[in-house]
Structures are given as structure tokens and as C-alpha cells.
């Protein structure tokens, strides 16, 4: 009897009107659970989570997908990782919004899986659980001085300029002339671009207001982007390199010797690496034409790659309080191509700088002790997205393969996991014959624990406020910067 | 659906025979703001293009994607471009398209699983397709930005292009577009798992 009451107190529509609403887009309204629908939940609402959900609702007409997200706002790294001056990359949000508004998909924000509800509890409520919570930790350099003021992980620096609530207090000190970035991937170039872009460009993006204020006071005029290996091992892609080369008000400054013998070595290299290296060579070594010469002479900011260097120590100033420089070991390369290794030569070199940003990779962390975790690779051990040694548990996105790749990579990866899950349902490996309560029981648990989920239409309120505030200042949005403010708007 | 198709074909038949400006007063859409003819005066004589609106409104949207400009149910034979999409399992889907259609949005309208994450703004490579050899050279050279994004696509081949950049022309009639197979064991670092 109490279960019956629970059923009808928690839901707004009753069973016999559901067929009329099937296929109709409705937002944030609970529908009566139909007993034999396979129910699946996804943990994480970034590209990993959303692409998995998208594939699942399309693949089977009976599957219902609930997406749980820790923050009140969805979209993960699309919102907090993609650089502010790459707005087209964020268009994927429209696809994700369609998925969230699908009749058989529901979004529950402000739910911390691992703290507010356990993975075990999710596994009891759903036929399958897919972990797509990405990589929120970072790889540390592991060198002395790493904790000095002035040293930041790129993950935190990017989180700061993109308005990630937990990075709000970062307040990086930009009062030095030279900034050093360790790592030469796309994230490193994003950071360099944000440090050196003319403010006129940045102030029209969704970069946060505090960041704009800090950049307006910034003294940074020179950014060195440092890698352990050589020019043909850089991990960035050509689009980002071209953006640096064409960045207004800046000029490249590199060491010609680093590029010796490179053009000959390019003959049999695959096209992406070839084009990238050709652009790099042209920028670093070739004598520029008249127009470019003039542009460079007027540039007030410089950037450059430095190769064959690994960090060994961050050096403090004489008072010992702040970053004053970085000590780098000089390497030589053994082997070539992707497999080339950096080998210490024994030499070291000191570079003066006041800002050190390590961009050497993100790292997944375990969020629940019941989930197997490979701490060496920092992923959940899996085979084609199926978590090893268990059934009904899957993973997708960076948690599955490690934190590399762009949105397209994660998309393929997520579709693969979704296919594995659908295969398991179709073949009977995953038993979906018995009913599972799904969000009904989870929402009841959350209510007992004083946790109130944010629905997708609540997010739309936040979205409206941000867009409106942005319009007033010529930006696509002015992001809300704290969870409290987000919840305030969501509950309004 | 059948009634709609009958209406469409009967209108087409009438126009082809008489080559006159369509009589909009009989069309239910003429009073709605969405018909292109209601606002503008009819400039083109006997052009079937003016009735493209009808086709667009009577079509249903397939899957999760919204309709884009350009009908894919052309009736004028000079405008028809036959396209074949070959999906990852090898299944062929022939589509009767129209000159000017965009290959990505055409795929969406016909239920082909071609993603377009950045919505045709050359900021991703999710609409990567292989073009058959007979038609590859008939495409205009890719601009630098397309080449840059193609460089990021997994399983890049000589005949790779981004679907969102292919606009159909009459000489592309018969074009075959294959979706790249993304292997089941797809590891971003190229790692191939050892069989156990």
C-alpha cells in the first residue's frame, strides 16, 4: 500500500496517459515507469555520457536512460574544457540538448555519485550502469617546487578561465614577463593562446569576467611551450598550431638548431604529422615574407616551442616564497616517430619565469570503492566498455580509454560502449526481463538524504540567465561561477 | 504519408505539364508565414523550386535531427543527384537528392548515422566520409581548414572528405559515400589489445 502511495505521490502523469505522450518531448516531468522497460543510468554528462545516452535511445525503442551529473550544469569538458575562443566546437551542445529532451532520457544534476548515492545503489536500481565521469585529476610533474605559488596544472588553469566552480579561487599571478608551459598538446596551446590573445578578441567569448580582469593586468609577454622530445613528437594538432602562428600581436621565437635535418625526415611520414611539421618548420626556420616580417616587427608578445627539455625542479626566489624559474634537464632522442624516447644527457638549463603551467595530462580517479580501478593506467579496467569481472557495469569516454582525444574520439568510444550494452541486452547476457525501479528509488533515496536534483529544465533557467547576462556585455554567455548561484537560479 | 506523397506527385505532374506558376490559393500553406511564395512575388516562371516549401513541410523529420534547407525529394529530373550511403556494416542506402544538397544534412534527413557535432563549422571531424574513386576528383579541392580537421579523423584515407563540405552538383550523380568503420576495440593511442 505504501509503495502504491509512493508511486502516485512521486509521479505527475498516470500510466494510461503515457502512450499518448510517448515520443513527445517533455522536460523534467516524471512519467509512470512501465514495468518492463530496460533502465540504464549514465554517470557523467560530458561528451562520454551524452554520446552513450544518444546511441542507446536510438538503438532500442524501449530503453530509458537517466544521466546523473555532479554539478548543477551539464556538458562536462565541452563547457569547462573547450577553449573560449573555440565556440564552434561547443555546437555539440545542441545535439546533447536534443538527447536530454528525448522522451526516454532524463537528466539529474547536482547528484554526486559516490557521495550522495553509491554505485552499488545505482546497480540495484538499474539494469545497467555506465560510468562516464571522465578525468578530474591531473598528472603531477613529481618535481621539487611543484607546490610553490606560481605553479598550476593546466587542468586547473583551464578550469579557472572556463568558470569551473572548484577552480574559482585559483587567482593565478600574472605579474611576470615569462610563462613556461610544460607539455605540447592542444591544452598547452589553449593556455598559451589565452595568455597571449589580444583582450579585444577574448572579451567577446564566454571566458569568465574575473579572467578578463586578471588578463587586463597581466604582465605576461612571453610564453615558452616545453616538451621532452622533439618537433616531430608534438601532440598538438595543426588547427591549434595555425592559431598560434596567426595570433595577432604575437611572433614566434624558436631555436633553429632544434629543427636540423627535419625536412629530409618527412618523406614517408603520414599526412597529419607531415602537414603539422611542415607548418612548424615554416614558422620556426623559414625567412618570412615582407608582410609577415612587418607583422612580426610590430608584435609585442612572443611564443615558442622548446624541445628536448624535462622539468627537474621549480626554483624559488631568494625569499623562497615564489616561483622564479625552472630547472630543465636536457634530453636527446633515441629512436624516431611516436616511439622515440627522451634520454637524459646530464646537462641542465635554468629558465627564468614567474608562471609554470604543467600540461602533461589529466587523470581519472576512483569515485567508488566498489568499482574496479587500474591505478597504474588510471582507468576502469574494461573490454570494449564492459567493466571486467562483473556484469551490468560499463564505462565510456576518458574513464574507459584514458584522457586523450577530442570530442570525436570520445564519440566513437561512447558509441562502442553503447553497442556493447545493446549487444548484451539483445543476447540475454544482460538480463532485462525483471523490472527495475530506476530513478524512482534513486530519487527517493536522494530525498531522504536531502539532495535535490537539478532537472534539465532547471538547467535551461541557468542557461537563460547566463545567455542574457552575456548579451548585455557582448558575450555568448556570462557563466555563473559558483554552485550556490547555479542552484539559486535553478530553484527560482 | 501516402496521401502526402500523392499530393506531392500530383502537383509535380501538373507543373511539369503546364509549366505555369503554381496556384498557391489551393495550397494550405499559402497563408502561413512559412511559405516562401506568400511574401515575395513569384519571379521565376514555371520553376518547381517555388513549391519546394510543400515538400519540406510534408516530410517528417527522421531521428533526432532537425530539417535543413533543401528538399531531398526532388521531382525535376535535371536536379536529381543519386547518392548512395554505405554504412559501417556495408549496408547501402540509395538516396534521391537534389543539386545543392549538403551531404551531411542529407544523411540526417535519410536516417544515416553521420554525426555532425560542430554543425558544419569545420571544428570537428565527425562527418568524415570516404568518397568513391569515380567521384572523388570531381569534388573541389578542400580548403586548408577542412584539411586541418581531416588530419584529426581516425582512419584517414586518400579519399577522405568531410561530409559537411560536400555540396551536390549534377556531375556527382551516382556518388557513393562510405562511413569509416570504427573498430570495436578502438583505443585512442592505437593500442591493440592482446587476444586472451
XYZ file of C-alpha atoms in Angstrom:
688
model
C 0.000 0.000 0.000
C 2.774 2.440 0.856
C 4.543 1.526 -2.372
C 1.372 2.407 -4.234
C 1.230 5.774 -2.491
C 4.878 6.325 -3.313
C 4.159 5.593 -6.961
C 1.449 8.188 -7.239
C 2.919 10.830 -4.996
C 6.161 10.948 -6.931
C 4.786 10.977 -10.444
C 2.677 13.512 -12.269
C 1.213 11.534 -15.134
C -0.529 8.258 -14.690
C 0.014 5.064 -16.572
C -2.825 5.209 -19.056
C -1.890 8.573 -20.494
C 1.696 7.526 -21.061
C 1.114 6.067 -24.557
C -0.223 9.472 -25.641
C 2.955 11.080 -24.501
C 5.336 8.506 -25.840
C 7.673 10.153 -28.314
C 6.568 13.635 -27.275
C 9.300 15.865 -25.920
C 8.638 16.727 -22.338
C 11.034 18.294 -19.896
C 11.651 17.296 -16.316
C 8.274 15.669 -15.765
C 8.233 12.252 -14.194
C 6.279 9.604 -16.057
C 4.971 6.374 -14.690
C 7.570 3.662 -15.013
C 6.430 1.000 -17.409
C 7.406 -2.243 -15.714
C 9.398 -3.890 -18.447
C 11.485 -1.087 -19.866
C 15.195 -1.699 -19.625
C 16.517 1.054 -17.424
C 20.044 2.298 -17.710
C 21.866 5.101 -15.990
C 24.897 7.064 -17.092
C 27.201 8.739 -14.584
C 28.585 11.962 -16.053
C 27.078 14.390 -18.535
C 30.027 15.299 -20.688
C 30.527 14.015 -24.247
C 31.174 10.494 -22.923
C 27.874 10.365 -21.075
C 25.754 12.130 -23.655
C 27.010 10.251 -26.684
C 26.441 6.962 -24.881
C 22.898 8.036 -23.982
C 22.257 9.219 -27.527
C 23.241 5.908 -29.032
C 21.215 3.919 -26.517
C 17.903 5.741 -27.041
C 18.310 5.394 -30.791
C 19.360 1.745 -30.743
C 16.379 0.373 -28.836
C 12.886 1.837 -28.611
C 12.285 0.524 -25.098
C 15.408 1.672 -23.297
C 15.192 4.506 -20.756
C 18.340 6.407 -19.876
C 18.932 8.577 -16.814
C 22.037 10.779 -16.729
C 23.468 11.727 -13.340
C 25.816 14.709 -13.068
C 27.623 16.075 -10.010
C 27.339 19.736 -10.977
C 24.048 21.579 -11.462
C 25.115 22.196 -15.059
C 25.657 19.580 -17.787
C 28.157 19.057 -20.614
C 31.400 18.484 -18.756
C 34.513 19.462 -20.683
C 32.505 20.929 -23.531
C 31.608 23.673 -21.076
C 34.696 23.617 -18.870
C 37.482 22.390 -21.145
C 36.978 23.643 -24.683
C 38.725 26.990 -25.079
C 36.504 30.100 -25.036
C 37.718 31.104 -28.488
C 36.555 27.764 -29.950
C 32.796 28.341 -29.831
C 32.014 26.126 -32.856
C 33.408 23.118 -31.039
C 30.698 23.765 -28.446
C 27.916 23.404 -31.045
C 27.752 19.780 -29.975
C 25.754 21.078 -27.001
C 22.771 21.327 -29.356
C 22.971 17.604 -30.093
C 23.275 16.852 -26.380
C 20.291 19.092 -25.624
C 18.162 17.126 -28.078
C 19.172 13.916 -26.334
C 18.372 15.340 -22.898
C 14.943 16.399 -24.153
C 14.229 12.969 -25.635
C 11.181 11.293 -24.117
C 13.232 8.358 -22.850
C 16.131 10.345 -21.440
C 16.311 12.276 -18.202
C 18.968 14.474 -16.646
C 19.612 14.665 -12.893
C 22.172 17.336 -11.999
C 23.556 18.164 -8.579
C 23.900 14.467 -7.736
C 27.317 13.312 -6.544
C 27.686 9.622 -7.350
C 29.997 8.130 -4.780
C 28.849 10.521 -2.095
C 25.074 11.205 -2.392
C 24.379 7.797 -3.845
C 26.664 4.831 -4.336
C 27.370 2.898 -7.494
C 26.002 -0.194 -5.724
C 22.696 1.569 -5.148
C 22.589 2.567 -8.815
C 23.286 -1.005 -9.858
C 20.344 -2.233 -7.789
C 18.015 0.376 -9.272
C 19.035 -0.021 -12.918
C 19.652 -2.892 -15.306
C 22.972 -1.346 -16.259
C 25.199 1.477 -15.092
C 27.620 3.256 -17.398
C 30.413 5.233 -15.798
C 31.403 8.244 -17.899
C 32.761 10.626 -15.329
C 35.959 11.411 -17.127
C 39.246 12.537 -15.639
C 39.159 15.194 -12.955
C 42.644 14.715 -11.574
C 45.919 15.630 -13.184
C 49.276 14.022 -13.611
C 51.830 15.747 -11.463
C 55.348 16.546 -12.630
C 56.727 14.955 -9.496
C 59.488 17.522 -9.043
C 60.541 19.647 -6.064
C 58.988 23.095 -6.033
C 55.812 21.890 -7.691
C 53.795 23.292 -4.799
C 55.248 26.795 -4.997
C 52.919 29.723 -5.677
C 53.024 30.342 -9.392
C 52.845 26.665 -10.395
C 49.492 25.387 -11.690
C 48.207 22.382 -13.541
C 46.752 23.228 -16.950
C 43.596 21.449 -15.826
C 43.135 23.981 -13.005
C 44.163 26.936 -15.151
C 41.687 25.943 -17.866
C 39.041 25.310 -15.200
C 39.704 28.808 -13.870
C 39.272 30.638 -17.165
C 36.285 28.469 -18.069
C 34.435 29.035 -14.811
C 34.667 25.612 -13.203
C 33.343 26.272 -9.674
C 36.121 24.404 -7.874
C 38.790 26.481 -9.660
C 37.236 29.800 -8.802
C 39.802 30.749 -6.188
C 42.849 29.951 -8.326
C 43.758 33.627 -8.876
C 46.939 32.927 -10.811
C 49.615 35.565 -10.510
C 50.207 37.001 -13.969
C 52.710 39.672 -12.910
C 55.739 38.047 -14.500
C 57.095 38.509 -18.003
C 57.729 34.880 -18.910
C 55.381 31.938 -18.511
C 56.527 28.375 -19.075
C 54.126 25.634 -20.101
C 55.251 22.009 -19.796
C 53.631 19.823 -22.461
C 52.930 20.488 -26.118
C 49.414 19.199 -26.649
C 46.311 21.165 -27.589
C 45.624 22.095 -23.983
C 49.085 23.685 -23.745
C 48.352 25.729 -26.850
C 44.934 26.747 -25.491
C 46.645 28.073 -22.359
C 49.268 29.919 -24.423
C 46.557 31.462 -26.549
C 44.571 32.670 -23.571
C 47.717 34.194 -22.057
C 48.700 35.999 -25.251
C 45.479 36.777 -27.159
C 44.509 40.422 -27.523
C 41.813 41.204 -24.975
C 39.580 42.529 -27.733
C 39.216 39.003 -29.009
C 38.782 37.302 -25.641
C 36.203 39.701 -24.289
C 33.737 38.579 -26.964
C 33.951 34.943 -25.837
C 32.434 33.126 -22.865
C 35.668 33.429 -20.885
C 34.845 34.439 -17.311
C 34.769 38.034 -16.129
C 37.400 37.514 -13.370
C 39.737 36.050 -16.003
C 39.314 39.082 -18.241
C 40.092 41.334 -15.306
C 43.203 39.329 -14.444
C 44.368 39.297 -18.067
C 43.887 43.057 -18.308
C 46.520 43.392 -15.558
C 48.738 40.622 -16.903
C 52.439 41.336 -17.463
C 52.997 38.095 -19.334
C 54.630 38.824 -22.673
C 56.495 35.630 -23.455
C 55.286 32.044 -23.355
C 57.572 29.042 -23.801
C 55.924 25.720 -24.530
C 58.287 22.968 -23.493
C 58.456 19.301 -24.443
C 60.643 16.361 -23.502
C 61.110 15.190 -27.052
C 61.449 16.794 -30.477
C 59.428 18.675 -33.097
C 58.004 15.522 -34.658
C 56.616 14.310 -31.341
C 54.466 17.344 -30.500
C 50.988 16.224 -29.516
C 49.083 19.297 -30.632
C 47.187 19.386 -33.922
C 47.567 21.651 -36.915
C 44.483 23.777 -36.306
C 45.796 24.896 -32.920
C 49.324 25.447 -34.242
C 47.964 27.606 -37.046
C 46.066 29.677 -34.488
C 49.319 30.380 -32.624
C 51.135 31.251 -35.830
C 48.367 33.677 -36.788
C 47.734 35.092 -33.315
C 47.533 38.878 -33.668
C 50.171 40.888 -31.860
C 52.499 37.910 -31.402
C 55.563 36.491 -33.093
C 57.283 33.101 -32.892
C 60.724 32.680 -31.374
C 62.329 29.271 -31.624
C 65.729 27.605 -31.725
C 66.668 26.795 -35.326
C 69.051 24.034 -34.251
C 66.114 22.051 -32.869
C 64.855 21.609 -36.438
C 68.013 20.416 -38.175
C 67.537 17.541 -40.562
C 63.784 17.625 -40.166
C 62.643 18.259 -43.725
C 64.541 15.236 -45.006
C 62.973 13.050 -42.323
C 59.446 13.918 -43.505
C 59.355 11.881 -46.669
C 57.432 8.798 -45.538
C 55.583 10.293 -42.620
C 51.739 10.064 -42.589
C 49.886 13.128 -43.793
C 48.749 14.642 -40.458
C 52.268 14.605 -38.990
C 53.757 15.790 -42.273
C 51.498 18.831 -42.616
C 51.956 19.712 -38.961
C 55.748 19.516 -39.143
C 55.837 21.468 -42.395
C 53.917 24.296 -40.782
C 56.186 24.171 -37.753
C 59.305 24.300 -39.916
C 57.937 27.174 -41.952
C 57.180 29.114 -38.783
C 60.381 28.364 -36.917
C 63.015 28.346 -39.612
C 61.915 29.908 -42.901
C 62.693 33.535 -43.615
C 59.307 35.261 -43.532
C 57.908 37.265 -46.449
C 57.677 41.051 -46.293
C 54.163 41.201 -44.902
C 54.901 38.668 -42.180
C 58.190 40.400 -41.422
C 56.307 43.629 -40.830
C 53.681 41.933 -38.712
C 56.375 40.364 -36.531
C 58.243 43.626 -36.085
C 55.112 45.160 -34.596
C 54.389 42.240 -32.282
C 54.741 42.877 -28.573
C 54.350 39.286 -27.415
C 56.343 36.186 -28.234
C 55.770 32.467 -28.030
C 57.882 29.478 -28.913
C 58.340 25.755 -28.557
C 61.425 24.478 -26.730
C 62.377 20.882 -27.261
C 64.351 18.110 -25.557
C 63.763 19.514 -22.069
C 62.240 17.861 -18.970
C 61.468 19.670 -15.692
C 63.638 18.691 -12.734
C 62.894 21.454 -10.259
C 60.868 24.611 -9.907
C 63.144 27.282 -8.464
C 62.008 29.723 -5.824
C 63.034 33.353 -5.493
C 65.574 34.455 -2.868
C 62.900 34.734 -0.157
C 61.804 31.214 -1.049
C 58.208 32.244 -1.478
C 57.506 32.434 -5.182
C 58.388 30.799 -8.463
C 61.386 32.472 -10.057
C 62.444 29.912 -12.583
C 62.536 26.313 -13.668
C 65.449 23.919 -13.975
C 65.262 21.741 -17.065
C 67.202 18.602 -17.926
C 68.486 18.429 -21.483
C 67.484 15.307 -23.391
C 68.443 13.579 -26.549
C 66.192 11.421 -28.618
C 66.532 7.680 -29.047
C 64.517 6.285 -31.895
C 62.108 8.237 -34.041
C 58.429 8.844 -34.616
C 55.838 8.222 -31.927
C 58.006 5.672 -30.186
C 61.017 7.963 -29.749
C 62.265 8.206 -26.178
C 63.816 11.118 -24.354
C 67.077 10.160 -22.688
C 68.889 12.401 -20.181
C 72.230 13.779 -21.263
C 73.209 15.013 -17.832
C 73.109 18.676 -18.775
C 70.692 21.099 -17.143
C 69.459 24.539 -18.051
C 67.689 27.179 -15.962
C 64.938 29.381 -17.395
C 63.654 32.438 -15.521
C 59.904 32.585 -15.281
C 57.216 33.511 -12.789
C 54.464 31.223 -14.000
C 54.733 27.481 -14.583
C 51.799 25.568 -16.011
C 52.097 21.818 -16.318
C 50.028 20.472 -19.169
C 51.115 16.862 -19.096
C 47.754 15.159 -18.919
C 44.570 14.700 -16.952
C 43.954 11.619 -14.831
C 40.864 9.701 -13.796
C 40.274 8.964 -10.133
C 38.229 6.206 -8.466
C 34.921 7.558 -7.103
C 33.543 4.429 -5.511
C 35.437 1.599 -3.887
C 33.090 -0.987 -5.363
C 34.262 -0.218 -8.885
C 37.462 -1.884 -10.116
C 40.139 0.703 -10.903
C 43.535 0.334 -12.540
C 45.609 2.934 -10.718
C 48.582 2.425 -12.977
C 46.729 3.379 -16.142
C 44.160 5.418 -14.162
C 41.193 3.887 -15.960
C 38.432 1.458 -15.095
C 39.614 -1.898 -16.479
C 37.311 -2.929 -19.288
C 36.952 -4.828 -22.526
C 35.099 -2.865 -25.175
C 33.445 -0.813 -22.468
C 32.349 -3.772 -20.343
C 33.899 -3.458 -16.908
C 35.944 -6.567 -16.228
C 34.905 -9.255 -13.787
C 31.345 -8.065 -13.393
C 28.101 -7.697 -15.341
C 25.833 -4.724 -15.772
C 28.654 -2.216 -15.340
C 30.147 -0.335 -18.265
C 32.338 2.671 -18.902
C 32.778 5.173 -21.720
C 34.753 8.278 -22.531
C 38.092 9.062 -20.947
C 37.402 6.823 -17.969
C 37.461 3.917 -20.420
C 40.482 4.694 -22.545
C 42.492 7.335 -20.744
C 42.357 11.123 -21.092
C 43.365 11.777 -24.676
C 41.460 12.625 -27.791
C 38.968 15.209 -28.980
C 35.186 15.124 -28.865
C 35.052 12.950 -31.994
C 37.269 10.340 -30.358
C 35.075 10.227 -27.281
C 32.035 9.961 -29.509
C 33.313 6.810 -31.198
C 34.392 5.378 -27.888
C 30.956 6.025 -26.345
C 29.104 4.553 -29.297
C 31.231 1.435 -28.911
C 30.269 1.049 -25.257
C 26.615 1.610 -26.103
C 26.865 -1.090 -28.774
C 28.359 -3.491 -26.244
C 25.494 -2.816 -23.872
C 22.819 -3.245 -26.542
C 24.510 -6.446 -27.690
C 24.399 -7.760 -24.129
C 20.722 -6.890 -23.828
C 19.843 -8.457 -27.164
C 21.786 -11.628 -26.437
C 20.469 -12.050 -22.920
C 23.927 -11.722 -21.330
C 22.388 -8.803 -19.520
C 19.065 -9.855 -18.040
C 16.474 -7.116 -18.515
C 13.398 -9.307 -18.025
C 12.743 -8.318 -14.430
C 11.579 -4.799 -13.702
C 13.906 -2.322 -12.034
C 12.720 0.828 -10.271
C 15.225 3.199 -11.878
C 15.105 6.847 -10.905
C 12.084 6.297 -8.694
C 14.096 4.567 -5.997
C 17.161 6.756 -6.520
C 15.141 9.969 -6.240
C 13.524 8.625 -3.070
C 16.968 7.892 -1.602
C 18.219 11.331 -2.575
C 15.224 12.984 -0.978
C 15.862 11.109 2.266
C 19.419 12.404 2.134
C 18.407 15.990 1.475
C 19.741 16.061 -2.073
C 17.547 17.802 -4.623
C 18.422 17.005 -8.249
C 18.505 19.722 -10.874
C 16.367 18.823 -13.881
C 17.185 19.717 -17.444
C 14.586 22.459 -17.465
C 16.219 23.836 -14.308
C 19.458 23.939 -16.309
C 17.590 25.816 -19.051
C 16.860 28.524 -16.455
C 20.569 28.769 -15.672
C 21.276 28.779 -19.396
C 18.832 31.680 -19.923
C 20.340 33.745 -17.142
C 23.865 33.181 -18.457
C 22.876 33.978 -22.028
C 21.012 37.108 -21.011
C 23.881 38.359 -18.866
C 26.267 37.631 -21.741
C 24.170 39.551 -24.249
C 24.420 42.627 -22.067
C 28.211 42.598 -22.411
C 28.613 41.263 -25.954
C 29.456 37.698 -24.983
C 27.686 34.449 -25.877
C 27.172 33.891 -22.144
C 28.351 35.148 -18.796
C 28.826 31.969 -16.788
C 27.601 31.590 -13.230
C 30.709 30.809 -11.223
C 29.522 29.030 -8.093
C 27.366 26.031 -7.362
C 25.363 28.160 -4.905
C 24.452 30.699 -7.548
C 23.603 27.949 -10.037
C 21.286 26.282 -7.519
C 19.678 29.583 -6.621
C 18.746 30.177 -10.253
C 17.710 26.549 -10.744
C 15.324 26.663 -7.797
C 13.842 30.063 -8.648
C 2.237 9.673 -45.595
C 0.802 8.121 -48.767
C -1.712 10.934 -49.182
C 1.062 13.477 -48.812
C 3.136 11.699 -51.422
C 0.164 11.624 -53.750
C -0.385 15.342 -53.314
C 3.290 15.975 -53.973
C 3.417 13.924 -57.107
C 0.171 15.294 -58.460
C 1.401 18.840 -58.003
C 4.653 17.951 -59.656
C 2.873 16.372 -62.553
C 0.676 19.410 -63.059
C 3.612 21.765 -63.040
C 5.695 19.726 -65.421
C 2.858 19.552 -67.895
C 1.798 23.154 -67.803
C 4.959 24.906 -66.677
C 2.994 27.666 -65.026
C 3.455 29.460 -61.771
C 1.771 27.273 -59.171
C -1.656 28.268 -57.977
C -0.975 28.970 -54.352
C -4.572 29.661 -53.408
C -5.220 25.944 -53.391
C -2.242 25.183 -51.182
C -2.957 25.048 -47.446
C 0.427 26.546 -46.705
C -0.035 29.697 -48.740
C -1.478 31.631 -45.854
C 1.102 30.531 -43.372
C 4.205 32.638 -42.981
C 6.379 29.656 -43.724
C 5.589 29.536 -47.440
C 8.194 31.414 -49.421
C 5.651 32.440 -52.003
C 3.269 34.223 -49.664
C 5.545 37.168 -49.029
C 7.584 37.502 -52.185
C 6.223 37.919 -55.670
C 6.843 34.995 -57.945
C 9.884 35.827 -60.008
C 10.589 32.542 -61.602
C 8.403 31.219 -64.383
C 7.355 27.640 -64.173
C 10.060 26.842 -61.736
C 9.301 23.981 -59.478
C 11.593 25.476 -56.891
C 8.813 27.660 -55.520
C 6.990 24.592 -54.330
C 9.941 23.189 -52.507
C 8.261 24.517 -49.387
C 5.465 21.996 -49.709
C 7.877 19.114 -49.812
C 9.720 20.387 -46.764
C 6.605 20.687 -44.640
C 5.129 17.354 -45.568
C 8.291 15.463 -44.806
C 8.734 14.003 -41.391
C 11.926 14.554 -39.523
C 13.801 11.355 -39.131
C 15.596 10.606 -35.917
C 16.783 13.365 -33.653
C 17.903 15.878 -36.256
C 16.065 18.966 -37.478
C 15.394 19.588 -41.161
C 17.826 21.688 -43.088
C 17.446 23.735 -46.230
C 16.977 21.863 -49.473
C 14.494 19.151 -50.191
C 15.744 15.694 -50.851
C 12.649 14.578 -52.698
C 13.227 16.361 -55.964
C 10.873 15.708 -58.817
C 12.648 17.659 -61.555
C 14.983 15.116 -63.263
C 17.619 17.759 -64.083
C 18.005 18.475 -60.411
C 18.223 14.927 -59.167
C 21.511 13.628 -57.864
C 21.596 9.973 -56.922
C 23.638 9.303 -53.810
C 24.434 6.020 -52.110
C 25.434 5.952 -48.458
C 27.255 2.860 -47.305
C 27.182 2.422 -43.554
C 29.689 0.759 -41.279
C 28.147 -2.667 -41.757
C 28.265 -2.359 -45.549
C 24.549 -1.684 -45.899
C 23.759 0.561 -48.885
C 21.108 3.256 -48.701
C 20.311 4.920 -52.035
C 19.013 8.465 -51.753
C 17.469 10.668 -54.423
C 18.947 14.055 -53.650
C 18.911 17.447 -55.281
C 21.589 19.732 -56.670
C 22.723 21.976 -53.835
C 22.052 19.479 -51.068
C 24.606 19.213 -48.309
C 25.835 15.636 -47.812
C 25.748 15.844 -44.002
C 22.205 17.168 -43.710
C 21.063 14.851 -46.481
C 22.343 11.967 -44.369
C 20.418 13.232 -41.351
C 17.210 13.523 -43.357
C 17.583 9.940 -44.514
C 18.391 8.367 -41.183
C 22.071 7.759 -41.953
C 24.237 7.716 -38.821
C 26.592 10.512 -39.773
C 27.307 12.792 -36.833
C 27.877 16.492 -37.291
C 28.972 17.598 -33.850
C 30.116 21.104 -34.783
C 27.216 21.670 -37.180
C 29.263 22.146 -40.334
C 31.622 24.765 -38.940
C 34.886 22.899 -39.643
C 35.595 22.387 -35.964
C 35.395 18.595 -35.783
C 35.812 15.515 -37.930
C 32.714 13.566 -37.016
C 31.195 13.781 -40.512
C 34.211 12.077 -42.070
C 33.301 10.014 -45.173
C 35.157 8.152 -47.902
C 34.253 9.198 -51.446
C 34.281 6.585 -54.215
C 37.150 6.929 -56.682
C 34.915 7.772 -59.648
C 33.698 10.932 -57.952
C 36.495 11.948 -55.601
C 38.318 14.003 -58.208
C 35.132 15.777 -59.213
C 34.951 17.465 -55.839
C 36.534 20.897 -55.478
C 39.814 20.933 -53.550
C 39.308 21.091 -49.800
C 40.149 24.402 -48.190
C 43.007 24.418 -45.707
C 40.644 24.371 -42.717
C 38.974 21.192 -43.966
C 42.353 19.524 -44.466
C 43.331 20.538 -40.936
C 40.243 18.868 -39.482
C 40.608 15.798 -41.705
C 44.075 15.322 -40.244
C 42.377 14.569 -36.919
C 39.982 11.963 -38.280
C 40.745 8.357 -37.372
C 41.433 6.054 -40.341
C 42.180 8.855 -42.736
C 42.478 7.721 -46.342
C 43.383 9.319 -49.671
C 39.679 9.582 -50.498
C 38.592 11.092 -47.175
C 36.449 14.230 -47.068
C 34.222 15.933 -44.534
C 30.570 15.354 -45.421
C 29.516 18.831 -44.329
C 31.712 20.343 -47.046
C 30.312 18.334 -49.946
C 27.580 20.147 -51.864
C 25.937 18.085 -54.588
C 26.350 19.072 -58.226
C 24.977 17.286 -61.327
C 28.342 15.672 -62.059
C 28.282 13.973 -58.651
C 25.328 11.853 -59.706
C 25.967 8.294 -58.584
C 28.375 9.282 -55.821
C 28.974 6.647 -53.136
C 29.851 7.757 -49.633
C 31.161 5.234 -47.153
C 31.150 5.800 -43.423
C 34.504 4.871 -41.863
C 34.449 1.689 -39.832
C 35.455 2.496 -36.303
C 36.710 -0.787 -34.955
C 35.124 -2.307 -31.881
C 38.354 -2.197 -29.975
C 39.117 1.424 -30.536
C 41.952 2.670 -28.400
C 42.932 6.278 -28.859
C 46.616 5.591 -28.564
C 46.492 2.910 -31.244
C 46.970 0.157 -28.707
C 45.697 -3.185 -29.943
C 44.574 -5.427 -27.089
C 46.175 -8.860 -26.945
C 43.689 -11.681 -27.508
C 43.177 -13.765 -24.392
